[in-house]
mmCIF file with all atom_site columns, C-alpha atoms and ligand atoms in Angstrom:
data_model
loop_
_atom_site.group_PDB
_atom_site.id
_atom_site.type_symbol
_atom_site.label_atom_id
_atom_site.label_alt_id
_atom_site.label_comp_id
_atom_site.label_asym_id
_atom_site.label_entity_id
_atom_site.label_seq_id
_atom_site.pdbx_PDB_ins_code
_atom_site.Cartn_x
_atom_site.Cartn_y
_atom_site.Cartn_z
_atom_site.occupancy
_atom_site.B_iso_or_equiv
_atom_site.pdbx_formal_charge
_atom_site.auth_seq_id
_atom_site.auth_comp_id
_atom_site.auth_asym_id
_atom_site.auth_atom_id
_atom_site.pdbx_PDB_model_num
ATOM   1   C  CA  . MET A 1 1  ? 0.000   0.000  0.000   1.00 44.00 ? 515 MET A CA  1
ATOM   2   C  CA  . SER A 1 2  ? 1.363   3.383  -0.968  1.00 46.00 ? 516 SER A CA  1
ATOM   3   C  CA  . SER A 1 3  ? 1.807   5.928  1.791   1.00 46.00 ? 517 SER A CA  1
ATOM   4   C  CA  . GLN A 1 4  ? -0.077  8.481  -0.309  1.00 49.00 ? 518 GLN A CA  1
ATOM   5   C  CA  . THR A 1 5  ? -3.246  6.434  -0.722  1.00 50.00 ? 519 THR A CA  1
ATOM   6   C  CA  . PRO A 1 6  ? -5.193  7.711  2.337   1.00 50.00 ? 520 PRO A CA  1
ATOM   7   C  CA  . LEU A 1 7  ? -4.562  11.357 1.426   1.00 51.00 ? 521 LEU A CA  1
ATOM   8   C  CA  . VAL A 1 8  ? -5.387  11.028 -2.245  1.00 51.00 ? 522 VAL A CA  1
ATOM   9   C  CA  . ALA A 1 9  ? -8.332  8.639  -1.824  1.00 52.00 ? 523 ALA A CA  1
ATOM   10  C  CA  . GLY A 1 10 ? -10.846 11.413 -1.126  1.00 61.00 ? 524 GLY A CA  1
ATOM   11  C  CA  . LEU A 1 11 ? -9.807  13.351 -4.212  1.00 77.00 ? 525 LEU A CA  1
ATOM   12  C  CA  . VAL A 1 12 ? -10.153 10.534 -6.732  1.00 80.00 ? 526 VAL A CA  1
ATOM   13  C  CA  . GLU A 1 13 ? -13.171 10.029 -8.907  1.00 78.00 ? 527 GLU A CA  1
ATOM   14  C  CA  . HIS A 1 14 ? -14.068 6.429  -9.749  1.00 84.00 ? 528 HIS A CA  1
ATOM   15  C  CA  . GLU A 1 15 ? -16.080 7.182  -12.837 1.00 88.00 ? 529 GLU A CA  1
ATOM   16  C  CA  . CYS A 1 16 ? -15.891 9.850  -15.509 1.00 90.00 ? 530 CYS A CA  1
ATOM   17  C  CA  . PRO A 1 17 ? -18.413 12.615 -14.608 1.00 88.00 ? 531 PRO A CA  1
ATOM   18  C  CA  . ARG A 1 18 ? -19.426 12.920 -18.279 1.00 89.00 ? 532 ARG A CA  1
ATOM   19  C  CA  . CYS A 1 19 ? -19.738 9.373  -19.686 1.00 92.00 ? 533 CYS A CA  1
ATOM   20  C  CA  . HIS A 1 20 ? -19.847 7.495  -16.337 1.00 90.00 ? 534 HIS A CA  1
ATOM   21  C  CA  . ARG A 1 21 ? -17.274 4.955  -17.492 1.00 90.00 ? 535 ARG A CA  1
ATOM   22  C  CA  . PRO A 1 22 ? -15.410 3.403  -14.555 1.00 90.00 ? 536 PRO A CA  1
ATOM   23  C  CA  . VAL A 1 23 ? -11.961 5.024  -14.415 1.00 88.00 ? 537 VAL A CA  1
ATOM   24  C  CA  . GLU A 1 24 ? -9.663  6.446  -11.754 1.00 86.00 ? 538 GLU A CA  1
ATOM   25  C  CA  . LEU A 1 25 ? -9.348  10.202 -12.244 1.00 84.00 ? 539 LEU A CA  1
ATOM   26  C  CA  . PRO A 1 26 ? -8.371  13.220 -10.224 1.00 86.00 ? 540 PRO A CA  1
ATOM   27  C  CA  . LEU A 1 27 ? -11.505 14.996 -8.976  1.00 84.00 ? 541 LEU A CA  1
ATOM   28  C  CA  . GLY A 1 28 ? -13.228 17.086 -11.637 1.00 81.00 ? 542 GLY A CA  1
ATOM   29  C  CA  . GLN A 1 29 ? -11.307 15.588 -14.570 1.00 86.00 ? 543 GLN A CA  1
ATOM   30  C  CA  . LEU A 1 30 ? -12.780 13.878 -17.614 1.00 89.00 ? 544 LEU A CA  1
ATOM   31  C  CA  . CYS A 1 31 ? -11.570 10.600 -19.112 1.00 92.00 ? 545 CYS A CA  1
ATOM   32  C  CA  . LYS A 1 32 ? -9.345  10.490 -22.194 1.00 92.00 ? 546 LYS A CA  1
ATOM   33  C  CA  . THR A 1 33 ? -12.175 9.343  -24.470 1.00 93.00 ? 547 THR A CA  1
ATOM   34  C  CA  . CYS A 1 34 ? -14.366 12.294 -23.458 1.00 93.00 ? 548 CYS A CA  1
ATOM   35  C  CA  . LEU A 1 35 ? -11.516 14.764 -23.893 1.00 93.00 ? 549 LEU A CA  1
ATOM   36  C  CA  . THR A 1 36 ? -10.796 13.371 -27.369 1.00 95.00 ? 550 THR A CA  1
ATOM   37  C  CA  . THR A 1 37 ? -14.476 13.514 -28.353 1.00 94.00 ? 551 THR A CA  1
ATOM   38  C  CA  . ILE A 1 38 ? -14.816 17.082 -27.086 1.00 94.00 ? 552 ILE A CA  1
ATOM   39  C  CA  . ASP A 1 39 ? -11.643 18.175 -28.850 1.00 94.00 ? 553 ASP A CA  1
ATOM   40  C  CA  . LYS A 1 40 ? -12.683 16.578 -32.147 1.00 95.00 ? 554 LYS A CA  1
ATOM   41  C  CA  . ARG A 1 41 ? -16.119 18.200 -32.092 1.00 95.00 ? 555 ARG A CA  1
ATOM   42  C  CA  . ALA A 1 42 ? -14.628 21.568 -31.089 1.00 96.00 ? 556 ALA A CA  1
ATOM   43  C  CA  . ARG A 1 43 ? -12.120 21.421 -33.950 1.00 96.00 ? 557 ARG A CA  1
ATOM   44  C  CA  . ARG A 1 44 ? -14.801 20.544 -36.490 1.00 96.00 ? 558 ARG A CA  1
ATOM   45  C  CA  . THR A 1 45 ? -17.143 23.324 -35.336 1.00 96.00 ? 559 THR A CA  1
ATOM   46  C  CA  . ALA A 1 46 ? -14.279 25.830 -35.211 1.00 97.00 ? 560 ALA A CA  1
ATOM   47  C  CA  . ARG A 1 47 ? -13.228 24.982 -38.775 1.00 97.00 ? 561 ARG A CA  1
ATOM   48  C  CA  . LEU A 1 48 ? -16.781 25.385 -40.050 1.00 97.00 ? 562 LEU A CA  1
ATOM   49  C  CA  . VAL A 1 49 ? -17.451 28.669 -38.222 1.00 97.00 ? 563 VAL A CA  1
ATOM   50  C  CA  . ALA A 1 50 ? -14.059 30.088 -39.217 1.00 97.00 ? 564 ALA A CA  1
ATOM   51  C  CA  . ALA A 1 51 ? -14.520 29.107 -42.875 1.00 97.00 ? 565 ALA A CA  1
ATOM   52  C  CA  . LEU A 1 52 ? -18.038 30.532 -43.150 1.00 97.00 ? 566 LEU A CA  1
ATOM   53  C  CA  . SER A 1 53 ? -17.231 33.764 -41.338 1.00 96.00 ? 567 SER A CA  1
ATOM   54  C  CA  . SER A 1 54 ? -14.026 34.193 -43.378 1.00 96.00 ? 568 SER A CA  1
ATOM   55  C  CA  . LEU A 1 55 ? -15.998 33.698 -46.576 1.00 95.00 ? 569 LEU A CA  1
ATOM   56  C  CA  . ALA A 1 56 ? -18.505 36.330 -45.465 1.00 95.00 ? 570 ALA A CA  1
ATOM   57  C  CA  . MET A 1 57 ? -15.692 38.668 -44.500 1.00 92.00 ? 571 MET A CA  1
ATOM   58  C  CA  . GLY A 1 58 ? -13.915 38.009 -47.808 1.00 92.00 ? 572 GLY A CA  1
ATOM   59  C  CA  . LEU A 1 59 ? -17.013 38.968 -49.781 1.00 92.00 ? 573 LEU A CA  1
ATOM   60  C  CA  . TYR A 1 60 ? -17.548 42.024 -47.611 1.00 89.00 ? 574 TYR A CA  1
ATOM   61  C  CA  . VAL A 1 61 ? -13.923 43.130 -48.062 1.00 85.00 ? 575 VAL A CA  1
ATOM   62  C  CA  . PHE A 1 62 ? -13.408 42.329 -51.737 1.00 84.00 ? 576 PHE A CA  1
ATOM   63  C  CA  . ILE A 1 63 ? -16.633 43.361 -53.446 1.00 85.00 ? 577 ILE A CA  1
ATOM   64  C  CA  . PRO A 1 64 ? -16.220 47.148 -52.943 1.00 82.00 ? 578 PRO A CA  1
ATOM   65  C  CA  . VAL A 1 65 ? -12.392 47.118 -53.193 1.00 73.00 ? 579 VAL A CA  1
ATOM   66  C  CA  . PRO A 1 66 ? -10.775 48.648 -56.308 1.00 75.00 ? 580 PRO A CA  1
ATOM   67  C  CA  . PRO A 1 67 ? -8.576  46.245 -58.330 1.00 78.00 ? 581 PRO A CA  1
ATOM   68  C  CA  . ASP A 1 68 ? -5.405  47.522 -56.671 1.00 86.00 ? 582 ASP A CA  1
ATOM   69  C  CA  . GLU A 1 69 ? -2.855  44.775 -55.972 1.00 88.00 ? 583 GLU A CA  1
ATOM   70  C  CA  . ARG A 1 70 ? -1.737  46.111 -52.576 1.00 89.00 ? 584 ARG A CA  1
ATOM   71  C  CA  . VAL A 1 71 ? -5.249  46.661 -51.280 1.00 87.00 ? 585 VAL A CA  1
ATOM   72  C  CA  . ARG A 1 72 ? -6.159  43.112 -52.260 1.00 87.00 ? 586 ARG A CA  1
ATOM   73  C  CA  . ILE A 1 73 ? -3.099  41.667 -50.501 1.00 91.00 ? 587 ILE A CA  1
ATOM   74  C  CA  . VAL A 1 74 ? -3.889  43.559 -47.294 1.00 91.00 ? 588 VAL A CA  1
ATOM   75  C  CA  . GLY A 1 75 ? -7.482  42.360 -47.513 1.00 90.00 ? 589 GLY A CA  1
ATOM   76  C  CA  . MET A 1 76 ? -6.345  38.786 -48.060 1.00 92.00 ? 590 MET A CA  1
ATOM   77  C  CA  . VAL A 1 77 ? -4.022  38.912 -45.040 1.00 95.00 ? 591 VAL A CA  1
ATOM   78  C  CA  . GLY A 1 78 ? -6.898  40.302 -42.982 1.00 94.00 ? 592 GLY A CA  1
ATOM   79  C  CA  . VAL A 1 79 ? -9.188  37.470 -44.028 1.00 95.00 ? 593 VAL A CA  1
ATOM   80  C  CA  . LEU A 1 80 ? -6.484  34.882 -43.269 1.00 96.00 ? 594 LEU A CA  1
ATOM   81  C  CA  . MET A 1 81 ? -5.881  36.366 -39.820 1.00 97.00 ? 595 MET A CA  1
ATOM   82  C  CA  . TRP A 1 82 ? -9.619  36.360 -39.228 1.00 96.00 ? 596 TRP A CA  1
ATOM   83  C  CA  . TYR A 1 83 ? -9.749  32.656 -40.127 1.00 97.00 ? 597 TYR A CA  1
ATOM   84  C  CA  . VAL A 1 84 ? -6.937  31.740 -37.719 1.00 97.00 ? 598 VAL A CA  1
ATOM   85  C  CA  . LEU A 1 85 ? -8.235  33.850 -34.830 1.00 97.00 ? 599 LEU A CA  1
ATOM   86  C  CA  . SER A 1 86 ? -11.895 32.866 -35.160 1.00 97.00 ? 600 SER A CA  1
ATOM   87  C  CA  . ASN A 1 87 ? -10.833 29.216 -35.413 1.00 97.00 ? 601 ASN A CA  1
ATOM   88  C  CA  . MET A 1 88 ? -8.839  29.498 -32.154 1.00 97.00 ? 602 MET A CA  1
ATOM   89  C  CA  . VAL A 1 89 ? -11.578 31.353 -30.291 1.00 97.00 ? 603 VAL A CA  1
ATOM   90  C  CA  . VAL A 1 90 ? -14.404 29.034 -31.370 1.00 96.00 ? 604 VAL A CA  1
ATOM   91  C  CA  . ARG A 1 91 ? -12.357 25.895 -30.644 1.00 95.00 ? 605 ARG A CA  1
ATOM   92  C  CA  . ARG A 1 92 ? -11.514 27.116 -27.144 1.00 95.00 ? 606 ARG A CA  1
ATOM   93  C  CA  . ALA A 1 93 ? -15.082 28.211 -26.426 1.00 95.00 ? 607 ALA A CA  1
ATOM   94  C  CA  . MET A 1 94 ? -16.529 24.934 -27.719 1.00 93.00 ? 608 MET A CA  1
ATOM   95  C  CA  . SER A 1 95 ? -14.180 22.755 -25.695 1.00 91.00 ? 609 SER A CA  1
ATOM   96  C  CA  . LEU A 1 96 ? -14.956 24.687 -22.492 1.00 90.00 ? 610 LEU A CA  1
ATOM   97  C  CA  . TRP A 1 97 ? -18.698 24.756 -23.157 1.00 87.00 ? 611 TRP A CA  1
ATOM   98  C  CA  . GLN A 1 98 ? -18.998 20.990 -23.748 1.00 82.00 ? 612 GLN A CA  1
ATOM   99  C  CA  . ARG A 1 99 ? -17.473 19.949 -20.416 1.00 78.00 ? 613 ARG A CA  1
HETATM 100 ZN ZN1 . LIG B 2 .  ? -15.670 10.129 -20.032 1.00 76.81 ? 236 LIG B ZN1 1
#
């Protein structure tokens, strides 16, 4: 018997709070399967939201823009940055919200 067992025993969960599978976890943690599922769904949603909002932003930026090369490049960089940032924000929000 480990000397730490009595101290840690009260802080261990014996089933995952989300899927109720029997596992040993630190209190308040989710099992690996749940974390993977949550992460996968969050990534998929983030990609979709980022792509659609970037498309909308691209149309909004490019339709009224004059055919000037530099203006188009700046607009393109803006749309790309929007894609990356909205992807990160949505993924983070989704993975926190699903717990
Ligand atoms: Zn679980």
